[in-house]
CSV table of C-alpha atoms and ligand atoms in Angstrom, one decimal:
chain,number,residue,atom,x,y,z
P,1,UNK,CA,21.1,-8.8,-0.4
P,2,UNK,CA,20.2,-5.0,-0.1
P,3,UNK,CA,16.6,-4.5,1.9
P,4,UNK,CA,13.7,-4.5,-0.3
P,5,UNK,CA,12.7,-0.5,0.1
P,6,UNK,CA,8.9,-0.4,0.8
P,7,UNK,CA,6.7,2.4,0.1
P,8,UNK,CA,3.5,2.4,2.8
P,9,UNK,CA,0.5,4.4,1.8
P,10,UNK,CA,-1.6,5.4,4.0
P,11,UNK,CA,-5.5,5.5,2.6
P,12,UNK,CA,-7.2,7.8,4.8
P,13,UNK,CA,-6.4,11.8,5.3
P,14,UNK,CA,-8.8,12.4,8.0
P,15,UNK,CA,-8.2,14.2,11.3
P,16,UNK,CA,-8.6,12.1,13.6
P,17,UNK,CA,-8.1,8.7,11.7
P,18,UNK,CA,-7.7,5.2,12.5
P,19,UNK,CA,-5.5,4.9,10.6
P,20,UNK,CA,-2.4,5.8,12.3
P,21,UNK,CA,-3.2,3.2,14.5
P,22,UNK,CA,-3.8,0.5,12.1
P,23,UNK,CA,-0.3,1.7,10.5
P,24,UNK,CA,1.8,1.6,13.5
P,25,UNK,CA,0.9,-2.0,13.9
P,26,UNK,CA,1.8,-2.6,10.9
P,27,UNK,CA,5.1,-0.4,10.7
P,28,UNK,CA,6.0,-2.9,13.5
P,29,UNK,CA,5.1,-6.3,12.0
P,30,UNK,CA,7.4,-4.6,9.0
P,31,UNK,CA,10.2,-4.3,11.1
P,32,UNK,CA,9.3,-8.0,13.2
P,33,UNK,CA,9.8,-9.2,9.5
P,34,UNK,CA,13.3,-7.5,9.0
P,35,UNK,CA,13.7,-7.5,5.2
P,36,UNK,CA,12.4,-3.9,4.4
P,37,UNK,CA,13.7,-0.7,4.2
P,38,UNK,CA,9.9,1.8,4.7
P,39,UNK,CA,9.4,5.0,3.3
P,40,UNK,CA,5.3,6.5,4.3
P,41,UNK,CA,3.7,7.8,2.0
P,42,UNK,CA,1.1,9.8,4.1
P,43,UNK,CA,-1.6,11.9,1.6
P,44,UNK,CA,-2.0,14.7,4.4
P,45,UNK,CA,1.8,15.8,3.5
P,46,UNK,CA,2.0,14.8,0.0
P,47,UNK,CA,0.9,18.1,-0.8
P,48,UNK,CA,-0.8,16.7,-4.2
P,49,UNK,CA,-2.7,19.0,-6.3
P,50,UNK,CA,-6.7,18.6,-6.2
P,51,UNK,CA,-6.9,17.9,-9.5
P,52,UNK,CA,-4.1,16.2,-12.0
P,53,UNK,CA,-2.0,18.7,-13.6
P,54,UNK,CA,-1.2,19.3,-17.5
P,55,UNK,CA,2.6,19.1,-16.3
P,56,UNK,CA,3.9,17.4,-12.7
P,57,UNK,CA,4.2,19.8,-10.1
P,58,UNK,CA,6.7,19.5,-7.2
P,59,UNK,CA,5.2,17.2,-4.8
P,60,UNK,CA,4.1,15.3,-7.9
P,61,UNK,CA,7.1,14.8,-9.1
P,62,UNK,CA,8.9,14.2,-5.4
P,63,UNK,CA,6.3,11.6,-4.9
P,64,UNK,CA,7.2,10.2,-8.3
P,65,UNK,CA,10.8,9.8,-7.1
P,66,UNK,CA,10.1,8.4,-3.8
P,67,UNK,CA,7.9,5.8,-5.6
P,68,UNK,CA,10.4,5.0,-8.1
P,69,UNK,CA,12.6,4.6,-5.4
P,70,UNK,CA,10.5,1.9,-4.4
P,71,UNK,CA,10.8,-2.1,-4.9
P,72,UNK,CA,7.2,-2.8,-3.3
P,73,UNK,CA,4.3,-1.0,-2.1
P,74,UNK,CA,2.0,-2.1,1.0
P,75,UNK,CA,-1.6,-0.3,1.2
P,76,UNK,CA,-3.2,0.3,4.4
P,77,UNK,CA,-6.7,1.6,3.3
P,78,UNK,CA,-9.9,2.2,5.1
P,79,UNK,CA,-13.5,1.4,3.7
P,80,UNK,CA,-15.6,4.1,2.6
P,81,UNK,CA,-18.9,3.7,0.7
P,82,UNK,CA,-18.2,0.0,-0.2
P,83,UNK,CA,-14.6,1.6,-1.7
P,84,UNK,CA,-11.3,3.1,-1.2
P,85,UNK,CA,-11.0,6.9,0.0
P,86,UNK,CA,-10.5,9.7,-2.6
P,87,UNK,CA,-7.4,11.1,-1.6
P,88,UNK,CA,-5.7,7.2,-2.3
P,89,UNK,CA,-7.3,7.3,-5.6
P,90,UNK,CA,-5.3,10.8,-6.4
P,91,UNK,CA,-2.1,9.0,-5.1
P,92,UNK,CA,-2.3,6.2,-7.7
P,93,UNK,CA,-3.1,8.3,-10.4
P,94,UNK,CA,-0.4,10.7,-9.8
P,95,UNK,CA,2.1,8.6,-10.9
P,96,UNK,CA,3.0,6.1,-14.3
P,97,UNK,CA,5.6,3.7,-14.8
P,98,UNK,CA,6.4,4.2,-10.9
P,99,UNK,CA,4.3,1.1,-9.9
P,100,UNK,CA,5.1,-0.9,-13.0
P,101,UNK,CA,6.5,-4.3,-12.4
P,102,UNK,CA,6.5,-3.8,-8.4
P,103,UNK,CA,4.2,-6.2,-6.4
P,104,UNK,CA,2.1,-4.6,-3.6
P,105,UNK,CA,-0.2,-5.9,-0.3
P,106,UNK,CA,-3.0,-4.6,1.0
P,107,UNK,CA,-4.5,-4.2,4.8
P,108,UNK,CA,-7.7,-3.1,4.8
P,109,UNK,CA,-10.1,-2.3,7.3
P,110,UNK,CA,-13.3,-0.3,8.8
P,111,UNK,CA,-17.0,-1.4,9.9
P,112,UNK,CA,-18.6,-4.9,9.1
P,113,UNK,CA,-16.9,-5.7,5.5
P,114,UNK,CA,-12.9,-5.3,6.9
P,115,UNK,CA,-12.2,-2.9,4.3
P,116,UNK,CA,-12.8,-6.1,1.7
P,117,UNK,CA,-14.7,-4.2,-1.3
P,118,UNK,CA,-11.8,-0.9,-0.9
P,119,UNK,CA,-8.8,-3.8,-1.3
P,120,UNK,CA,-10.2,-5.9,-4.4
P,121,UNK,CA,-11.2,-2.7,-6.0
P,122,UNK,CA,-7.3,-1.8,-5.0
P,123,UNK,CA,-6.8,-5.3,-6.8
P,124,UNK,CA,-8.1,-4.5,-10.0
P,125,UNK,CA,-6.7,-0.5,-10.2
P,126,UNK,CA,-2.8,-1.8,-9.1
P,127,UNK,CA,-3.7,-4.2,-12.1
P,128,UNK,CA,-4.2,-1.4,-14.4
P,129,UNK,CA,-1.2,0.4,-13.4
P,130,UNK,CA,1.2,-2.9,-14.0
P,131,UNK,CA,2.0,-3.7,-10.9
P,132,UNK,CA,1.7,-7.1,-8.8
P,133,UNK,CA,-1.2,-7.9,-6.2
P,134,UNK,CA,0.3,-10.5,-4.0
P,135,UNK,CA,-2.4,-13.0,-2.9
P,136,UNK,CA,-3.1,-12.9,0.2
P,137,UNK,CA,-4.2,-9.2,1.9
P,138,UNK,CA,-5.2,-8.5,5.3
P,139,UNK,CA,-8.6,-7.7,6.6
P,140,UNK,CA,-9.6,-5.9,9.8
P,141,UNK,CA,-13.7,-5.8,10.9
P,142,UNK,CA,-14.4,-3.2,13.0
P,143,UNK,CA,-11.4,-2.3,13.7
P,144,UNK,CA,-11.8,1.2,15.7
P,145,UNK,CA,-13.8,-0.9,18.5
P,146,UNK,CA,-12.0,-4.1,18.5
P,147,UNK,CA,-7.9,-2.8,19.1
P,148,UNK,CA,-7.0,-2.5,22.5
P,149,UNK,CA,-5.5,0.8,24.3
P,150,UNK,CA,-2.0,-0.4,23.2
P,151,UNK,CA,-2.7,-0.9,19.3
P,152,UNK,CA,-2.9,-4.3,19.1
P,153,UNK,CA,-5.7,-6.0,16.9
P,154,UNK,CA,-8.2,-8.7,18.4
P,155,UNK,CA,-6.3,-12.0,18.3
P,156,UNK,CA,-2.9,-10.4,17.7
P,157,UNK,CA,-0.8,-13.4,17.3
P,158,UNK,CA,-3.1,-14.8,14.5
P,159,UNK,CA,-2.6,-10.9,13.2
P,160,UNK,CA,0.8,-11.0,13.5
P,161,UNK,CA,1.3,-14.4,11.6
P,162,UNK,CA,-1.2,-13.4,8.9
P,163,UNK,CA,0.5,-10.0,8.3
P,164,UNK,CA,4.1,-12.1,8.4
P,165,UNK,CA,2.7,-14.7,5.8
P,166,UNK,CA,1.7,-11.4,3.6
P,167,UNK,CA,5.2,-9.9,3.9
P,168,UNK,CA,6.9,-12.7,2.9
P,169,UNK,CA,4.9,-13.1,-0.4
P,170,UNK,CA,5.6,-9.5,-0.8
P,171,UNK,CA,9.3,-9.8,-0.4
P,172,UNK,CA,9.8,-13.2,-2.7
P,173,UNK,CA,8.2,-10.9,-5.4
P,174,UNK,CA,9.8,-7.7,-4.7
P,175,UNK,CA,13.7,-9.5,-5.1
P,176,UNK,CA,12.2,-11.4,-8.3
P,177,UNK,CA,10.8,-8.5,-10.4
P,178,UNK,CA,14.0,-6.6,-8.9
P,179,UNK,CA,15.6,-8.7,-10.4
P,180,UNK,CA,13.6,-8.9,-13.5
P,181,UNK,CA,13.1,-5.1,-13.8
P,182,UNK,CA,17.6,-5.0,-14.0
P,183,UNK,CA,18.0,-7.6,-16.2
P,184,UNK,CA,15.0,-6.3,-19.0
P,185,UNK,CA,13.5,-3.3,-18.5
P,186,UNK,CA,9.8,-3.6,-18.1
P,187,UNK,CA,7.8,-2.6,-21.4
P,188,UNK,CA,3.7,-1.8,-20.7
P,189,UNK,CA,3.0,-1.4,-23.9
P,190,UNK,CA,5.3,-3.9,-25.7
P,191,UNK,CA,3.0,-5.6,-28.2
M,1,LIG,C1,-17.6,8.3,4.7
M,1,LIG,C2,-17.4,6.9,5.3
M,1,LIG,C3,-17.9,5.8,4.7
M,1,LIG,C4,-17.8,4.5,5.3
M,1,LIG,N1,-18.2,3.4,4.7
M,1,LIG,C5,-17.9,2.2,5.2
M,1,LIG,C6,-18.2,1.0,4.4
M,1,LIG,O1,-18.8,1.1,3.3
M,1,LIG,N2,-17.9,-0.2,4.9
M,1,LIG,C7,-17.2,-0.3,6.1
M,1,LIG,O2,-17.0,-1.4,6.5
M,1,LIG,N3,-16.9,0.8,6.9
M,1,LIG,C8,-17.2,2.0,6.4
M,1,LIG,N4,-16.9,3.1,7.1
M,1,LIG,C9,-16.2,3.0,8.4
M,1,LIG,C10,-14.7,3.2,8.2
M,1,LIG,O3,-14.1,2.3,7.4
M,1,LIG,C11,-14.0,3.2,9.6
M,1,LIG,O4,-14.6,4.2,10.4
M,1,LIG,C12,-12.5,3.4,9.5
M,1,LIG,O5,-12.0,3.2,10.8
M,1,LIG,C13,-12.2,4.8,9.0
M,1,LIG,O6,-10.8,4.9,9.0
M,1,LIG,P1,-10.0,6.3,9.2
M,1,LIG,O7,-10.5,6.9,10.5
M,1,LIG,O8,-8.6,6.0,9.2
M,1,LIG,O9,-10.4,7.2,8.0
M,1,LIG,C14,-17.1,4.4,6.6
M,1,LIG,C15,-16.6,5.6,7.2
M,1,LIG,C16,-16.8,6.8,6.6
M,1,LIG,C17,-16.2,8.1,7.3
């Protein structure tokens, strides 16, 4: 079976961020898994417009493509202000029928809450865009303090199994609506 190809967004466009080192984790419990194929989608380089053009522009429309290319997405999103950051938000509305019958994950993290309010407001806008939220996510508390000087999260191994039990909920529903998506194309507005 070809790999599922897995499109990573990163939440947080801050210099410095955590979140490179949340991702890296997770780029590796990706490739402990061994079914994907990643492309990282990182907003600092995306080189999106500030606000949504009448027409695409060019990293619009390459981030269209690389999304399309895309049988699954996998969110690792910070929590700010009880939400998800801005420059996320301008990711997913950038693109359309893109995310549409693709399921996606989310790790979430920051202070006390774990990044839980940012990931089920995530829920409810991948929802809106017709794609999948798997059910389980992953949540890290106080993150920035608790991962050691190598990158590891407290109590790595029941990380690891919790990120692995993710994945493969992610990857049962990324070959069926694969599947599903080339046998009848997916209609959003069908009535
Ligand atoms: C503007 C701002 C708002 C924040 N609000 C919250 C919050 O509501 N809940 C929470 O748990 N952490 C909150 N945090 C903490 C961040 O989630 C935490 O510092 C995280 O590691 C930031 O990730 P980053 O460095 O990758 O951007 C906030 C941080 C910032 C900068």
């Amino acid at each position: 079976m070809a790999p599922i190809r897995l499109a990573l967004l990163l939440g947080s466009n801050r210099t410095p961020r955590f979140c490179d080192t949340v991702a890296a984790w997770v780029l590796d419990e990706v490739a402990r898994h061994g079914g994907y194929q990643m492309d990282v989608l990182d907003p600092r380089t995306l080189g999106l417009p500030a606000s949504l053009p009448p027409e695409p522009d060019p990293p619009t429309l390459r981030l269209r493509r690389r999304l399309a290319a895309a049988d699954a997405f996998l969110v690792v999103a910070p929590e700010y202000n009880h939400g998800y950051p801005a420059p996320l938000k301008q990711t997913l509305d950038a693109a359309h029928a893109e995310w549409q019958a693709k399921p996606a994950a989310f790790v979430g993290y920051g202070g006390h809450s774990g990044g839980l309010r940012a990931i089920e407001q995530l829920r409810q806008v991948f929802c809106a865009l017709h794609a999948v939220p798997v059910h389980d996510s992953l949540l890290l508390p106080g993150a920035a303090a608790r991962f050691d000087a190598s990158g590891r999260p407290p109590d790595a191994q029941a990380c690891g199994r919790a990120m692995q039990a993710m994945l493969a909920q992610l990857h049962w529903w990324a070959v069926a609506l694969r599947r599903a998506r080339a046998e009848r194309p997916y209609r959003a507005n069908a009535a």
